[in-house]
Amino acid sequence: MERLQSHRDFVTVLKRRRKAGGKDIVVHYLVPDDHHDDDDRTVHRRLGLAVSKSVGHAVTRNTVKRRLRVLARAHEDLLPAHCDIVLRAKPSAATASFASLDQQIAKAFATVAHKVAEA
């Protein structure tokens, strides 16, 4: 999974207001309509993390980011082949267990895939 790096990409995903989430995280997603130019076998999933200071101090935020990266990588196969994802951590994510975050991300990614398939 590649990284969303530019502010413009983050804003584009967040402005679409398409989201799924759980108690400790919110998954904002965008599936671009113009991926038909690419080879259909290539996968372009991009991930961005939004962990604000309300989650905790720097050490806590970095721990949350590491957990979210690992879990997103573990469940990325649930997502459509071409999508941009921004994972936003709520303040409660700092105290959430790894297993709880794992379940929430798996459920949110499955919800994203279901919503994209319906559209």
PDB file of C-alpha atoms in Angstrom:
ATOM      1  CA  MET A   1       0.000   0.000   0.000  1.00  0.00           C
ATOM      2  CA  GLU A   2       1.426   3.366  -1.024  1.00  0.00           C
ATOM      3  CA  ARG A   3       1.206   6.554   1.039  1.00  0.00           C
ATOM      4  CA  LEU A   4      -0.910   9.645   0.528  1.00  0.00           C
ATOM      5  CA  GLN A   5       1.636  12.390   0.932  1.00  0.00           C
ATOM      6  CA  SER A   6       0.337  15.682  -0.392  1.00  0.00           C
ATOM      7  CA  HIS A   7      -2.103  17.893   1.465  1.00  0.00           C
ATOM      8  CA  ARG A   8      -4.138  18.139  -1.722  1.00  0.00           C
ATOM      9  CA  ASP A   9      -4.711  14.358  -1.773  1.00  0.00           C
ATOM     10  CA  PHE A  10      -5.800  14.332   1.879  1.00  0.00           C
ATOM     11  CA  VAL A  11      -8.237  17.200   1.295  1.00  0.00           C
ATOM     12  CA  THR A  12      -9.654  15.518  -1.812  1.00  0.00           C
ATOM     13  CA  VAL A  13     -10.429  12.336   0.122  1.00  0.00           C
ATOM     14  CA  LEU A  14     -11.858  14.169   3.132  1.00  0.00           C
ATOM     15  CA  LYS A  15     -14.071  16.484   1.048  1.00  0.00           C
ATOM     16  CA  ARG A  16     -15.943  13.569  -0.514  1.00  0.00           C
ATOM     17  CA  ARG A  17     -17.393  12.793   2.947  1.00  0.00           C
ATOM     18  CA  ARG A  18     -17.572   9.072   2.255  1.00  0.00           C
ATOM     19  CA  LYS A  19     -16.692   7.257   5.420  1.00  0.00           C
ATOM     20  CA  ALA A  20     -17.030   4.160   7.518  1.00  0.00           C
ATOM     21  CA  GLY A  21     -15.811   3.687  11.010  1.00  0.00           C
ATOM     22  CA  GLY A  22     -15.887   2.307  14.461  1.00  0.00           C
ATOM     23  CA  LYS A  23     -15.537   3.435  18.023  1.00  0.00           C
ATOM     24  CA  ASP A  24     -11.872   4.465  17.783  1.00  0.00           C
ATOM     25  CA  ILE A  25     -11.259   5.114  14.072  1.00  0.00           C
ATOM     26  CA  VAL A  26     -12.928   6.643  11.040  1.00  0.00           C
ATOM     27  CA  VAL A  27     -12.055   5.522   7.509  1.00  0.00           C
ATOM     28  CA  HIS A  28     -12.541   8.169   4.821  1.00  0.00           C
ATOM     29  CA  TYR A  29     -12.301   6.774   1.306  1.00  0.00           C
ATOM     30  CA  LEU A  30     -12.303   7.821  -2.325  1.00  0.00           C
ATOM     31  CA  VAL A  31     -12.435   5.539  -5.345  1.00  0.00           C
ATOM     32  CA  PRO A  32     -11.298   7.478  -8.416  1.00  0.00           C
ATOM     33  CA  ASP A  33     -13.414   7.001 -11.535  1.00  0.00           C
ATOM     34  CA  ASP A  34     -10.561   7.551 -13.979  1.00  0.00           C
ATOM     35  CA  HIS A  35      -8.467   4.428 -13.326  1.00  0.00           C
ATOM     36  CA  HIS A  36      -9.435   2.891 -16.691  1.00  0.00           C
ATOM     37  CA  ASP A  37      -6.237   4.294 -18.238  1.00  0.00           C
ATOM     38  CA  ASP A  38      -4.127   2.027 -16.057  1.00  0.00           C
ATOM     39  CA  ASP A  39      -3.583  -1.650 -16.554  1.00  0.00           C
ATOM     40  CA  ASP A  40      -6.380  -3.417 -14.655  1.00  0.00           C
ATOM     41  CA  ARG A  41      -3.931  -5.796 -13.020  1.00  0.00           C
ATOM     42  CA  THR A  42      -2.059  -3.007 -11.233  1.00  0.00           C
ATOM     43  CA  VAL A  43      -3.242  -2.101  -7.767  1.00  0.00           C
ATOM     44  CA  HIS A  44      -3.107   1.491  -6.588  1.00  0.00           C
ATOM     45  CA  ARG A  45      -4.213   1.699  -2.986  1.00  0.00           C
ATOM     46  CA  ARG A  46      -2.968   4.705  -1.061  1.00  0.00           C
ATOM     47  CA  LEU A  47      -3.151   5.237   2.686  1.00  0.00           C
ATOM     48  CA  GLY A  48      -3.012   8.420   4.709  1.00  0.00           C
ATOM     49  CA  LEU A  49      -3.078   8.717   8.489  1.00  0.00           C
ATOM     50  CA  ALA A  50      -4.629  11.547  10.484  1.00  0.00           C
ATOM     51  CA  VAL A  51      -3.682  11.367  14.149  1.00  0.00           C
ATOM     52  CA  SER A  52      -4.204  14.716  15.858  1.00  0.00           C
ATOM     53  CA  LYS A  53      -2.752  16.044  19.092  1.00  0.00           C
ATOM     54  CA  SER A  54      -6.019  15.241  20.839  1.00  0.00           C
ATOM     55  CA  VAL A  55      -4.970  11.571  20.684  1.00  0.00           C
ATOM     56  CA  GLY A  56      -1.995  12.230  22.962  1.00  0.00           C
ATOM     57  CA  HIS A  57       1.590  13.364  23.058  1.00  0.00           C
ATOM     58  CA  ALA A  58       4.104  12.518  20.325  1.00  0.00           C
ATOM     59  CA  VAL A  59       5.047   9.056  21.606  1.00  0.00           C
ATOM     60  CA  THR A  60       1.382   8.057  21.876  1.00  0.00           C
ATOM     61  CA  ARG A  61       0.531   9.417  18.425  1.00  0.00           C
ATOM     62  CA  ASN A  62       3.450   7.574  16.850  1.00  0.00           C
ATOM     63  CA  THR A  63       2.400   4.331  18.552  1.00  0.00           C
ATOM     64  CA  VAL A  64      -1.133   4.744  17.201  1.00  0.00           C
ATOM     65  CA  LYS A  65       0.235   5.454  13.703  1.00  0.00           C
ATOM     66  CA  ARG A  66       2.440   2.348  13.776  1.00  0.00           C
ATOM     67  CA  ARG A  67      -0.527   0.208  14.819  1.00  0.00           C
ATOM     68  CA  LEU A  68      -2.763   1.653  12.111  1.00  0.00           C
ATOM     69  CA  ARG A  69      -0.129   1.123   9.397  1.00  0.00           C
ATOM     70  CA  VAL A  70       0.363  -2.531  10.375  1.00  0.00           C
ATOM     71  CA  LEU A  71      -3.376  -3.207  10.522  1.00  0.00           C
ATOM     72  CA  ALA A  72      -4.091  -1.412   7.251  1.00  0.00           C
ATOM     73  CA  ARG A  73      -1.400  -3.470   5.540  1.00  0.00           C
ATOM     74  CA  ALA A  74      -2.857  -6.668   7.002  1.00  0.00           C
ATOM     75  CA  HIS A  75      -6.388  -5.929   5.750  1.00  0.00           C
ATOM     76  CA  GLU A  76      -5.671  -4.068   2.501  1.00  0.00           C
ATOM     77  CA  ASP A  77      -6.910  -7.021   0.412  1.00  0.00           C
ATOM     78  CA  LEU A  78     -10.459  -6.219   1.556  1.00  0.00           C
ATOM     79  CA  LEU A  79     -10.321  -2.871  -0.281  1.00  0.00           C
ATOM     80  CA  PRO A  80     -11.039  -2.212  -3.968  1.00  0.00           C
ATOM     81  CA  ALA A  81      -7.985  -2.244  -6.232  1.00  0.00           C
ATOM     82  CA  HIS A  82      -8.002   1.525  -6.829  1.00  0.00           C
ATOM     83  CA  CYS A  83      -8.783   3.622  -3.778  1.00  0.00           C
ATOM     84  CA  ASP A  84      -7.448   6.291  -1.460  1.00  0.00           C
ATOM     85  CA  ILE A  85      -7.963   5.820   2.266  1.00  0.00           C
ATOM     86  CA  VAL A  86      -7.461   8.240   5.152  1.00  0.00           C
ATOM     87  CA  LEU A  87      -7.544   6.599   8.565  1.00  0.00           C
ATOM     88  CA  ARG A  88      -8.469   9.147  11.239  1.00  0.00           C
ATOM     89  CA  ALA A  89      -7.823   8.163  14.827  1.00  0.00           C
ATOM     90  CA  LYS A  90     -10.204   9.340  17.516  1.00  0.00           C
ATOM     91  CA  PRO A  91      -8.735  10.181  20.946  1.00  0.00           C
ATOM     92  CA  SER A  92      -9.937   6.824  22.289  1.00  0.00           C
ATOM     93  CA  ALA A  93      -7.606   5.032  19.842  1.00  0.00           C
ATOM     94  CA  ALA A  94      -4.688   5.721  22.194  1.00  0.00           C
ATOM     95  CA  THR A  95      -6.124   3.415  24.852  1.00  0.00           C
ATOM     96  CA  ALA A  96      -7.761   0.873  22.541  1.00  0.00           C
ATOM     97  CA  SER A  97      -6.311  -2.615  22.423  1.00  0.00           C
ATOM     98  CA  PHE A  98      -4.588  -3.878  19.295  1.00  0.00           C
ATOM     99  CA  ALA A  99      -7.247  -6.577  18.878  1.00  0.00           C
ATOM    100  CA  SER A 100     -10.029  -4.000  19.069  1.00  0.00           C
ATOM    101  CA  LEU A 101      -8.378  -1.807  16.428  1.00  0.00           C
ATOM    102  CA  ASP A 102      -7.834  -4.906  14.288  1.00  0.00           C
ATOM    103  CA  GLN A 103     -11.542  -5.762  14.370  1.00  0.00           C
ATOM    104  CA  GLN A 104     -12.585  -2.170  13.680  1.00  0.00           C
ATOM    105  CA  ILE A 105     -10.308  -1.785  10.667  1.00  0.00           C
ATOM    106  CA  ALA A 106     -11.334  -5.154   9.223  1.00  0.00           C
ATOM    107  CA  LYS A 107     -15.007  -4.240   9.597  1.00  0.00           C
ATOM    108  CA  ALA A 108     -14.517  -0.713   8.202  1.00  0.00           C
ATOM    109  CA  PHE A 109     -12.532  -1.949   5.172  1.00  0.00           C
ATOM    110  CA  ALA A 110     -15.205  -4.584   4.463  1.00  0.00           C
ATOM    111  CA  THR A 111     -17.855  -1.851   4.699  1.00  0.00           C
ATOM    112  CA  VAL A 112     -15.905   0.310   2.243  1.00  0.00           C
ATOM    113  CA  ALA A 113     -15.655  -2.598  -0.211  1.00  0.00           C
ATOM    114  CA  HIS A 114     -19.391  -3.267   0.125  1.00  0.00           C
ATOM    115  CA  LYS A 115     -20.329   0.385  -0.415  1.00  0.00           C
ATOM    116  CA  VAL A 116     -18.069   0.636  -3.480  1.00  0.00           C
ATOM    117  CA  ALA A 117     -19.523  -2.559  -4.952  1.00  0.00           C
ATOM    118  CA  GLU A 118     -23.065  -1.164  -4.556  1.00  0.00           C
ATOM    119  CA  ALA A 119     -22.223   2.075  -6.345  1.00  0.00           C
TER     120      ALA A 119
END
